[in-house]
Amino acid sequence: MTEPLFLRACRREPTPRPPVWLMRQAGRYMPQYRAIRERADFLTVVTDPALATEVTLQPVEHIGVDAAILFCDILVVPWAMGMALRFDEGVGPLFEQPLRAEADIAALRDPDLAGDLAYVFDAIRLTRRALDPAVPLIGFAGAPWTLASYMVEGRGSKDWRKAKRLLVERPDLAHGLLDRLADLVGAFLVAQVEAGAQAVQLFDSWATALGPEDYRTFGLPYLARAARIARTAGAPVIVFAPGAEHALEDLARDTAADVIGIHWRLDPPEARRRLVDASVALQGNLEPAWLYAAPAEIARRTRSMVDAFGRQAYIANLGHGVLRDTPVHHVRAFVEAVKSLG
Amino acid sequence: MTEPLFLRACRREPTPRPPVWLMRQAGRYMPQYRAIRERADFLTVVTDPALATEVTLQPVEHIGVDAAILFCDILVVPWAMGMALRFDEGVGPLFEQPLRAEADIAALRDPDLAGDLAYVFDAIRLTRRALDPAVPLIGFAGAPWTLASYMVEGRGSKDWRKAKRLLVERPDLAHGLLDRLADLVGAFLVAQVEAGAQAVQLFDSWATALGPEDYRTFGLPYLARAARIARTAGAPVIVFAPGAEHALEDLARDTAADVIGIHWRLDPPEARRRLVDASVALQGNLEPAWLYAAPAEIARRTRSMVDAFGRQAYIANLGHGVLRDTPVHHVRAFVEAVKSLG
């Protein structure tokens, strides 16, 4: 059997057309997902391998994407370190007792991955068995800075001032926490590959909170270490650090990633130009809000995006997660526009 | 009398040291401000010229900044267009009935600036009389896209999906609204200068919501029109569009601004390099969270920032507003570090 398009693109091997998937492709915009969420809350779906598998498969069946991504949440890692996690409708995930003092950080446990996160690996194994062999399964994790800042803030933030205050006032504590997270996240991704994930993506979603100097100090080194550990498992590693466009070249070099995800704020030609010397494939970056357009217009913009990135060493995706009120047939129009190029 | 440092720097005339002020310098971090807010809510302070004047003067007296900025809010413009505005503690300003349909936009009134916003001009006149003649007073307004998106969202947003949905689904309505706002904001700034403001700043705070293509379509042209109208009043115009770093060169050219504000996400040398051919002064851009550092460290980082920008055609500032829990003496350490260069 030929290797799936997605994996070939990750490895920068020639593909007749780019593969396509969407960040947050299993989620609220799908009626099938909402039906499950009516009988199970978010964390139940995450921790129940059968439900997580069902949700992971939905966009493969109903949207026709070229890759599945495990339904999970980046905060399962701090949760496994002992931080009580809650998920409030309309607010999103939140930690009941955010890290506030040195003692809180010291009290974090070193999780036993195989035990504490068994539900993740079970879901990967179950999904891999249920999924069409031609469709690769992507695992993922949050990058150390993103997890650390979430652990300090406790929930979404506009200015990240609690987390940034820690960096400024107690850089020693911050580095200690980031250090633990880098190894843990790296090992978590290796274990996901061992369970059957055929690629992994590192999300540094809150890279956007840090300026260039702070990102070079507190963000990139730990993301890079996690990515390099993950890479030892042999599966392609995708790195997505929205807001760290200032560090794009360093991101590619320091992480040794196979694929760099591009945020919608960066023009495709500029991304290609800046990464022309890096041996990386690119992934992205349609503005998620453009999926509000009529299907014909979505197709036009999608083709224009693919032309701008070029068809090789490229994975079509959005430049961020699908918005929850996106019409399903618009998501399908996006996927079909890419597939029609083949 | 020599012209104040701030105005000379705006005009790129030589200065013995850079002038310094801070975005959101009158605000919650100051005990004097909190004392006033204990007896008057936010909108009362904004609409009472005596209170607005008192708050505007506080950082001049207690922090020693080189310029005052009128205490006001960008949302006074849509408020004057008939949108009911409320200010909830912990949430910030919000519109009770956001723009949801074509009829909502059609129902917006054309405000009579002199009448509906008389409290702004009264506060400018009062402040100008009370303020040391050596300290210039800055007026300001929100840029059209920032106002329009706020009017559609109704409040702060993480993904701006309602506003962006309007751009995609009804670009005609969006352009119509932006068009009205550009003229109105331009005229509002002219009237502020006529009332006594010696410079004006346009805040396109939600530029960050738009990718390069959308910003070129819905953001920059209207910001540019407002800025060019404002410029006819003869006072320097400062433009700050955080998140539109992708459009930095176009921003300088299209707005014909005297000063471009630089966000903390952009390294000073890169800002200078990209704007070397533009006849603009730069303003910014210390990471606000760095004011959590000890005063000696603040002084070190501030000097390093000034060195990176260069001392001429430069106004020292933060790269965003002061964070509310910043210690007052840290803000003073920032200001004194700049002043000690003179």
XYZ file of C-alpha atoms in Angstrom:
684
model
C 0.000 0.000 0.000
C 1.227 3.497 -0.759
C 1.862 5.590 2.328
C -0.977 7.989 3.118
C -0.734 11.447 1.562
C -0.552 13.108 4.951
C 2.536 11.167 6.042
C 4.219 11.687 2.681
C 3.666 15.433 2.912
C 5.045 15.441 6.473
C 8.214 13.869 5.097
C 8.303 16.244 2.109
C 7.831 13.391 -0.329
C 5.977 14.181 -3.565
C 2.182 14.063 -3.377
C -0.337 14.312 -6.226
C -2.272 16.837 -4.126
C -1.832 18.228 -0.599
C -3.477 16.288 2.228
C -6.054 18.157 4.270
C -7.306 18.165 7.866
C -8.512 20.874 10.230
C -7.463 21.847 13.696
C -10.407 21.195 16.054
C -12.069 19.166 13.277
C -13.893 17.085 15.899
C -15.948 19.612 17.779
C -19.001 21.714 18.326
C -19.677 22.632 14.710
C -20.607 18.975 14.071
C -24.120 17.819 15.011
C -22.731 14.324 15.666
C -20.355 15.769 18.256
C -23.056 17.865 19.886
C -25.243 14.751 20.118
C -22.557 12.978 22.123
C -21.983 16.010 24.317
C -25.656 16.015 25.186
C -25.150 12.790 27.076
C -21.529 13.190 28.211
C -19.592 16.213 29.419
C -16.299 17.262 27.894
C -14.001 15.470 30.325
C -16.070 12.315 30.159
C -15.570 12.200 26.404
C -11.842 12.833 26.853
C -11.413 10.092 29.458
C -13.690 7.458 27.957
C -11.703 5.735 25.195
C -14.829 4.540 23.390
C -16.356 8.022 23.309
C -13.042 9.681 22.450
C -12.660 7.217 19.602
C -16.161 7.854 18.334
C -15.597 11.618 18.294
C -12.151 11.263 16.709
C -13.665 9.302 13.832
C -16.554 11.695 13.147
C -14.763 14.149 10.843
C -13.179 11.285 8.904
C -16.610 9.883 8.188
C -18.617 13.079 7.758
C -16.076 15.563 6.429
C -13.649 13.335 4.575
C -10.414 14.662 6.051
C -7.127 12.921 5.213
C -6.023 12.535 8.832
C -7.695 12.054 12.194
C -6.513 13.809 15.328
C -7.184 12.235 18.686
C -9.967 13.919 20.628
C -8.278 15.009 23.823
C -7.184 18.193 25.599
C -3.763 19.682 26.200
C -4.551 20.070 29.906
C -4.592 16.337 30.595
C -0.883 16.602 31.412
C -1.188 19.117 34.296
C -4.301 17.240 35.367
C -2.189 14.104 35.681
C 0.273 16.151 37.746
C -2.449 16.585 40.333
C -4.173 19.814 39.298
C -7.950 19.547 39.623
C -9.455 20.270 36.194
C -12.985 21.393 35.506
C -14.699 22.248 32.268
C -17.342 24.971 32.487
C -19.709 25.447 29.570
C -18.958 28.771 27.926
C -15.733 29.270 29.890
C -13.715 26.272 28.797
C -11.321 24.258 30.895
C -10.147 25.685 34.179
C -7.981 24.652 37.063
C -9.705 24.976 40.401
C -6.465 25.809 42.204
C -4.026 27.512 39.868
C -0.354 27.581 40.794
C 0.102 30.604 43.007
C 3.136 29.967 45.151
C 6.359 28.013 45.204
C 4.705 25.333 47.345
C 2.025 24.766 44.686
C 4.688 24.016 42.109
C 6.631 21.818 44.510
C 3.460 19.852 45.238
C 2.959 18.814 41.612
C 3.394 15.106 41.193
C 5.420 13.308 38.566
C 2.712 11.377 36.803
C 3.039 7.783 35.803
C 2.169 8.274 32.135
C 1.154 4.710 31.399
C -1.162 4.673 34.393
C -2.436 8.203 34.820
C -2.930 8.811 31.126
C -3.893 5.257 30.176
C -7.194 6.563 28.785
C -5.258 8.519 26.140
C -3.274 5.516 24.966
C -6.353 3.308 25.100
C -8.197 5.800 22.929
C -5.304 5.839 20.454
C -5.264 2.028 20.247
C -9.019 1.858 19.911
C -9.109 4.584 17.269
C -6.271 3.004 15.333
C -8.191 -0.284 15.208
C -11.443 1.393 14.120
C -9.940 3.813 11.633
C -9.453 3.189 7.907
C -5.792 2.086 7.591
C -5.335 4.708 4.880
C -6.096 7.537 7.329
C -3.269 8.412 9.724
C -3.937 9.285 13.351
C -2.310 12.376 14.856
C -1.574 12.615 18.566
C -0.837 15.890 20.306
C 0.233 17.728 23.422
C 0.485 21.271 24.713
C 3.942 22.833 24.696
C 5.593 23.509 28.067
C 5.060 27.290 28.107
C 1.415 26.942 27.121
C 0.807 24.382 29.853
C 2.772 26.319 32.480
C 0.963 29.566 31.763
C -2.392 27.804 31.876
C -1.426 26.218 35.193
C -0.590 29.634 36.642
C -3.532 31.553 35.172
C -5.991 28.765 35.865
C -8.064 29.647 32.811
C -8.030 31.664 29.603
C -6.557 35.122 30.005
C -6.388 38.330 28.020
C -3.097 39.613 29.363
C -1.514 36.522 30.972
C -0.287 38.798 33.724
C -0.150 36.163 36.435
C 1.950 33.821 34.322
C 4.180 36.614 33.081
C 4.601 37.930 36.594
C 6.008 34.548 37.565
C 8.540 34.712 34.723
C 9.704 38.143 35.823
C 9.605 37.709 39.588
C 10.611 34.072 39.908
C 12.347 32.972 36.718
C 13.930 30.164 38.755
C 10.524 28.668 39.532
C 9.373 29.160 35.972
C 12.405 27.403 34.530
C 12.000 24.563 37.018
C 8.386 24.038 36.014
C 9.090 24.349 32.284
C 11.935 21.904 32.647
C 9.696 19.236 34.147
C 7.015 19.885 31.562
C 9.413 19.609 28.624
C 10.513 16.110 29.593
C 7.010 15.049 30.483
C 5.455 16.350 27.265
C 8.208 14.784 25.191
C 7.687 11.418 26.898
C 3.917 11.740 26.551
C 4.256 12.192 22.785
C 6.659 9.262 22.501
C 4.126 7.117 24.352
C 1.371 8.289 22.017
C 3.425 7.168 19.026
C 4.131 3.855 20.718
C 0.372 3.419 21.228
C -0.247 3.990 17.520
C -0.218 7.710 16.703
C 1.525 8.149 13.345
C 2.382 11.821 13.814
C 2.199 14.228 16.730
C 1.517 17.937 16.957
C 2.831 20.245 19.655
C 0.530 23.193 20.306
C 2.211 26.242 21.805
C -1.097 28.070 21.749
C 0.002 30.743 24.205
C 3.250 31.553 22.443
C 1.286 34.678 21.558
C 1.591 35.821 25.189
C 5.344 36.283 25.007
C 7.484 38.868 23.238
C 10.564 37.801 21.259
C 13.017 37.919 24.165
C 10.769 36.095 26.618
C 9.831 33.498 24.035
C 13.492 32.781 23.375
C 13.997 32.377 27.132
C 10.857 30.638 28.358
C 9.067 29.305 25.291
C 11.215 28.021 22.490
C 13.908 26.107 24.413
C 11.332 23.949 26.187
C 9.178 23.482 23.099
C 12.336 22.453 21.260
C 13.312 19.939 23.892
C 9.843 18.380 23.938
C 9.826 18.227 20.127
C 13.259 16.614 19.962
C 12.290 13.999 22.530
C 9.076 13.308 20.589
C 11.063 12.908 17.406
C 12.995 9.959 18.834
C 9.821 7.902 18.445
C 10.244 8.078 14.673
C 6.932 9.705 13.745
C 6.729 13.174 12.149
C 6.473 16.078 14.569
C 4.348 19.135 13.774
C 4.957 22.339 15.706
C 2.372 25.113 15.871
C 3.207 28.242 17.857
C 0.692 30.962 16.971
C 1.991 34.406 17.837
C 5.623 33.329 17.633
C 5.878 34.317 13.979
C 8.784 36.543 15.060
C 10.724 33.353 15.782
C 9.688 31.303 12.757
C 13.183 30.453 11.524
C 14.398 29.578 15.037
C 11.299 27.509 15.594
C 12.075 25.332 12.591
C 15.752 24.990 13.444
C 15.581 24.505 17.194
C 12.677 22.058 17.243
C 13.924 20.059 14.237
C 10.222 19.678 13.450
C 9.099 17.938 10.284
C 6.205 20.330 9.833
C 5.642 23.919 10.948
C 2.048 25.051 11.391
C 1.418 28.560 10.080
C -1.031 30.904 11.801
C -3.580 32.836 9.705
C -1.811 36.056 10.639
C 1.138 35.156 8.399
C 0.917 35.394 4.614
C 1.782 32.040 2.957
C 4.449 33.478 0.611
C 6.226 35.068 3.563
C 6.112 31.796 5.489
C 7.600 29.916 2.534
C 10.250 32.568 1.958
C 11.362 32.600 5.576
C 11.500 28.812 5.785
C 13.006 28.139 2.377
C 16.292 26.990 3.916
C 14.639 24.866 6.582
C 13.879 21.257 5.764
C 10.268 21.497 6.822
C 6.839 21.023 5.371
C 4.282 23.748 6.091
C 0.755 23.328 7.388
C -2.051 25.863 7.377
C -3.394 28.497 7.257
C -6.846 29.507 6.029
C -8.468 32.158 8.239
C -11.119 30.083 10.072
C -13.648 32.902 9.654
C -13.387 32.547 5.886
C -15.372 29.322 6.253
C -18.381 31.589 6.830
C -18.234 32.409 3.117
C -20.374 30.653 0.511
C -18.944 27.281 -0.620
C -17.847 28.590 -4.030
C -15.944 31.407 -2.368
C -14.404 28.945 0.117
C -13.203 26.846 -2.812
C -11.707 29.918 -4.490
C -9.868 31.056 -1.359
C -8.682 27.533 -0.619
C -7.209 27.091 -4.101
C -5.570 30.467 -3.801
C -4.030 29.415 -0.459
C -2.696 26.166 -1.931
C -1.210 28.088 -4.856
C 0.468 30.476 -2.460
C 2.019 27.680 -0.365
C 2.802 25.451 -3.325
C 1.508 21.899 -3.562
C 4.533 20.002 -2.282
C 5.746 19.653 1.304
C 2.434 21.143 2.279
C -0.566 20.114 4.384
C -3.747 22.114 3.888
C -5.376 23.188 7.136
C -6.819 26.234 8.821
C -4.583 28.792 10.502
C -6.314 28.037 13.834
C -9.165 25.849 15.094
C -12.536 25.611 13.325
C -14.974 28.150 14.771
C -17.889 26.510 16.560
C -20.623 28.087 14.456
C -19.103 27.127 11.105
C -21.672 25.411 8.858
C -20.713 21.768 8.340
C -21.110 21.912 4.577
C -18.691 24.825 4.498
C -16.066 22.693 6.234
C -16.758 20.035 3.644
C -16.355 22.610 0.864
C -12.900 23.410 2.210
C -11.871 19.757 2.279
C -13.314 19.081 -1.143
C -11.568 22.093 -2.654
C -8.231 20.595 -1.638
C -9.179 17.095 -2.740
C -10.288 18.351 -6.145
C -6.701 19.369 -6.824
C -5.612 15.727 -7.017
C 9.845 78.569 25.694
C 11.320 75.507 24.006
C 8.734 73.116 22.647
C 8.111 70.156 24.927
C 10.293 67.095 24.332
C 7.291 64.965 23.440
C 6.178 67.224 20.594
C 9.724 67.580 19.302
C 10.137 63.811 19.203
C 6.788 63.479 17.389
C 8.177 65.815 14.714
C 11.532 64.017 14.637
C 13.361 67.078 15.887
C 16.464 66.495 18.012
C 15.880 65.894 21.717
C 18.474 65.645 24.512
C 16.658 62.509 25.698
C 13.520 60.660 24.589
C 10.237 61.791 26.148
C 8.317 59.165 28.090
C 4.699 58.378 28.864
C 2.752 55.132 29.278
C -0.359 53.815 27.645
C -3.088 53.542 30.319
C -0.918 55.653 32.649
C -4.045 56.924 34.413
C -5.625 53.796 35.768
C -6.099 51.097 38.337
C -2.455 50.663 39.323
C -2.579 54.163 40.917
C -4.069 54.476 44.428
C -5.226 58.013 43.533
C -7.242 56.617 40.634
C -8.730 53.840 42.732
C -9.741 56.419 45.338
C -11.751 58.314 42.737
C -13.302 55.110 41.380
C -14.513 54.295 44.878
C -16.884 57.197 44.661
C -17.561 57.303 40.901
C -18.003 54.532 38.364
C -15.989 54.367 35.164
C -18.453 56.125 32.880
C -19.083 58.839 35.447
C -15.367 59.654 35.470
C -15.321 59.653 31.665
C -18.327 61.960 31.338
C -17.573 64.353 34.199
C -14.978 66.832 32.885
C -13.756 67.711 36.376
C -13.192 64.056 37.320
C -11.699 63.187 33.926
C -9.325 66.112 34.317
C -8.339 65.060 37.808
C -7.546 61.520 36.655
C -5.718 62.751 33.547
C -3.412 64.839 35.722
C -2.613 62.097 38.246
C 0.273 60.417 36.396
C 1.804 63.793 35.567
C 1.908 64.654 39.246
C 2.707 61.260 40.741
C 4.720 59.532 38.035
C 6.357 62.443 36.260
C 5.502 61.500 32.690
C 6.345 63.919 29.875
C 2.838 63.905 28.381
C -0.701 63.523 29.648
C -3.340 61.529 27.797
C -6.977 62.398 28.271
C -8.847 59.931 30.466
C -11.594 58.667 28.204
C -12.646 55.493 26.397
C -12.619 54.586 22.723
C -16.245 53.454 22.960
C -17.615 56.965 23.508
C -17.995 57.238 19.726
C -20.379 54.289 19.249
C -22.094 55.364 22.466
C -22.750 58.750 20.852
C -24.141 56.868 17.854
C -26.858 55.538 20.119
C -25.436 52.247 21.404
C -26.192 51.778 25.096
C -22.865 51.347 26.892
C -22.338 49.727 30.255
C -19.192 49.094 32.225
C -19.162 45.944 34.334
C -16.472 45.508 36.953
C -14.184 42.675 35.895
C -15.682 42.482 32.394
C -14.957 45.943 31.059
C -17.142 48.002 28.766
C -19.979 46.293 26.958
C -22.777 47.233 24.635
C -26.145 46.061 25.826
C -27.436 45.565 22.295
C -24.594 44.724 19.935
C -25.104 45.183 16.195
C -26.680 41.968 14.971
C -28.599 42.812 11.823
C -28.662 45.279 8.985
C -31.413 47.235 10.753
C -29.186 47.720 13.836
C -26.537 49.353 11.683
C -29.072 51.459 9.817
C -30.475 52.653 13.143
C -27.160 54.167 14.283
C -27.404 57.907 14.521
C -24.946 60.430 13.157
C -23.837 62.091 16.350
C -23.476 65.814 16.737
C -19.903 65.750 17.997
C -19.941 69.173 19.661
C -23.100 68.306 21.553
C -22.996 64.562 22.164
C -19.316 64.483 23.039
C -19.145 67.903 24.670
C -17.867 66.271 27.872
C -14.742 65.142 26.017
C -13.933 68.611 24.708
C -14.785 70.173 28.066
C -12.392 67.759 29.754
C -9.677 68.657 27.231
C -10.166 72.389 27.843
C -10.241 71.927 31.592
C -7.177 69.689 31.575
C -5.289 72.041 29.316
C -5.945 74.904 31.748
C -4.914 72.859 34.801
C -1.879 71.198 33.251
C 1.690 72.484 33.376
C 2.163 74.263 30.008
C 5.349 72.259 29.493
C 3.373 68.979 29.458
C 1.492 68.251 26.227
C -1.966 66.708 26.278
C -2.707 63.768 23.980
C -6.223 63.079 22.709
C -7.244 59.748 21.254
C -9.849 57.652 19.505
C -10.442 54.056 18.512
C -9.792 53.169 14.878
C -12.804 52.270 12.713
C -12.203 48.506 12.614
C -11.673 48.330 16.374
C -14.876 50.253 17.020
C -16.886 48.320 14.444
C -15.778 44.955 15.774
C -16.550 46.023 19.337
C -19.984 47.204 18.213
C -20.687 43.808 16.649
C -19.202 41.650 19.406
C -20.640 43.803 22.185
C -17.697 43.045 24.460
C -14.197 41.613 24.511
C -13.807 38.460 22.447
C -11.259 35.699 22.029
C -12.010 34.844 18.412
C -14.001 37.881 17.175
C -16.151 35.452 15.252
C -19.265 37.600 15.185
C -17.393 40.591 13.788
C -15.467 38.485 11.309
C -18.615 36.719 10.238
C -20.045 40.104 9.269
C -16.968 40.857 7.140
C -17.324 37.577 5.299
C -21.090 37.365 4.975
C -21.962 41.024 4.538
C -18.864 42.937 3.428
C -21.204 45.631 2.074
C -22.586 46.318 5.551
C -19.117 46.207 7.059
C -17.724 48.706 4.564
C -20.707 50.980 5.099
C -20.199 50.985 8.852
C -16.421 51.427 8.600
C -16.940 54.258 6.169
C -19.120 56.189 8.596
C -16.731 55.489 11.454
C -13.666 56.662 9.535
C -15.155 60.102 8.898
C -16.563 60.346 12.377
C -13.343 59.320 14.122
C -11.331 61.682 11.942
C -13.649 64.574 12.781
C -13.632 63.620 16.464
C -9.831 63.857 16.553
C -9.840 67.180 14.716
C -12.302 68.507 17.293
C -10.083 67.242 20.113
C -7.151 69.178 18.669
C -9.346 72.257 18.294
C -10.295 71.909 21.963
C -6.644 71.854 22.981
C -5.156 68.383 22.459
C -1.607 68.809 21.107
C -1.312 65.326 19.630
C -3.738 62.489 19.031
C -3.360 58.721 19.065
C -5.439 56.290 17.056
C -5.778 52.901 18.739
C -6.517 50.013 16.399
C -6.468 47.643 19.346
C -8.276 44.851 17.526
C -6.077 44.952 14.449
C -4.851 41.703 15.974
C -8.147 40.069 15.010
C -7.512 40.322 11.275
C -5.088 38.501 9.007
C -3.046 40.413 6.430
C -5.618 40.274 3.633
C -8.589 41.242 5.803
C -6.616 44.007 7.484
C -5.742 45.473 4.104
C -9.436 45.361 3.189
C -11.268 46.273 6.389
C -8.686 47.749 8.737
C -5.956 49.829 7.218
C -7.920 51.868 4.640
C -10.300 53.201 7.289
C -7.593 53.757 9.866
C -5.661 55.624 7.186
C -8.604 57.809 6.305
C -9.274 58.693 9.939
C -5.578 59.457 10.473
C -5.359 61.683 7.395
C -8.449 63.624 8.436
C -6.992 64.014 11.941
C -3.748 65.278 10.485
C -5.486 68.260 8.877
C -5.809 69.733 12.380
C -2.042 70.251 12.425
C -1.162 68.206 15.527
C 0.995 65.075 15.366
C -0.862 61.814 14.837
C 0.260 58.597 16.519
C -0.991 55.285 15.148
C -0.905 52.092 17.207
C -2.188 48.899 15.623
C -1.090 45.941 17.760
C -1.173 42.691 15.823
C -0.801 44.436 12.454
C 2.977 44.117 12.529
C 2.608 42.306 9.189
C 1.515 45.650 7.711
C 4.000 47.933 9.469
C 5.399 49.597 6.359
C 1.933 50.103 4.827
C 0.693 51.468 8.128
C 3.320 54.195 8.110
C 2.788 55.050 4.460
C -0.990 54.892 4.206
C -1.776 56.719 7.441
C 0.939 59.374 6.935
C 1.259 59.203 10.727
C 3.943 61.192 12.519
C 4.521 58.414 15.026
C 4.024 54.651 14.850
C 3.433 52.822 18.116
C 5.289 49.515 18.349
C 3.794 46.515 20.132
C 5.925 44.525 22.581
C 5.790 41.563 20.214
C 8.107 43.331 17.760
C 11.835 43.682 18.435
C 12.931 47.366 18.362
C 15.746 46.827 15.817
C 13.329 45.136 13.437
C 10.842 47.985 13.824
C 13.545 50.550 13.057
C 14.857 48.559 10.111
C 11.426 48.125 8.542
C 10.541 51.802 8.991
C 13.908 53.281 8.086
C 12.534 54.742 4.864
C 9.362 56.075 6.461
C 9.443 59.575 7.901
C 8.082 58.507 11.255
C 9.064 58.583 14.877
C 8.603 55.361 16.847
C 6.905 54.902 20.187
C 7.092 51.945 22.531
C 7.556 49.162 23.437
C 8.597 47.765 26.798
C 6.758 44.541 27.667
C 4.302 45.753 30.357
C 4.975 42.636 32.431
C 8.625 43.631 32.731
C 7.476 46.334 35.146
C 7.018 43.499 37.643
C 10.819 43.328 37.849
C 12.821 45.054 40.576
C 13.462 48.768 39.875
C 17.143 48.259 39.048
C 16.218 45.608 36.498
C 13.490 47.861 35.062
C 16.099 50.597 34.620
C 18.447 48.168 32.880
C 15.781 46.877 30.493
C 14.538 50.402 29.790
C 18.004 51.662 28.887
C 18.507 48.639 26.699
C 15.199 49.390 24.913
C 16.186 53.020 24.322
C 19.554 51.913 22.949
C 17.802 49.505 20.599
C 15.411 52.153 19.274
C 17.984 54.949 19.259
C 17.424 58.197 21.136
C 16.144 60.380 18.302
C 12.701 60.366 16.700
C 11.665 58.151 19.563
C 9.124 58.268 22.397
C 9.644 55.826 25.252
C 6.501 53.964 26.235
C 5.270 50.474 26.935
C 4.318 48.116 24.106
C 0.735 48.011 25.496
C -1.161 49.426 28.477
C 0.181 49.304 32.052
C -1.037 46.170 33.822
C -3.364 46.933 36.703
C -1.308 45.251 39.401
C 1.950 46.998 38.507
C 3.573 48.545 41.602
C 3.520 52.356 41.320
C 7.178 52.747 42.183
C 8.021 50.366 39.349
C 6.203 52.631 36.900
C 8.185 55.505 38.352
C 11.421 53.546 37.908
C 10.601 53.171 34.207
C 9.965 56.895 33.777
C 13.054 57.841 35.759
C 15.250 55.486 33.767
C 14.319 57.382 30.603
C 14.666 60.781 32.249
C 18.105 59.909 33.591
C 19.320 59.695 29.992
C 18.919 63.463 29.537
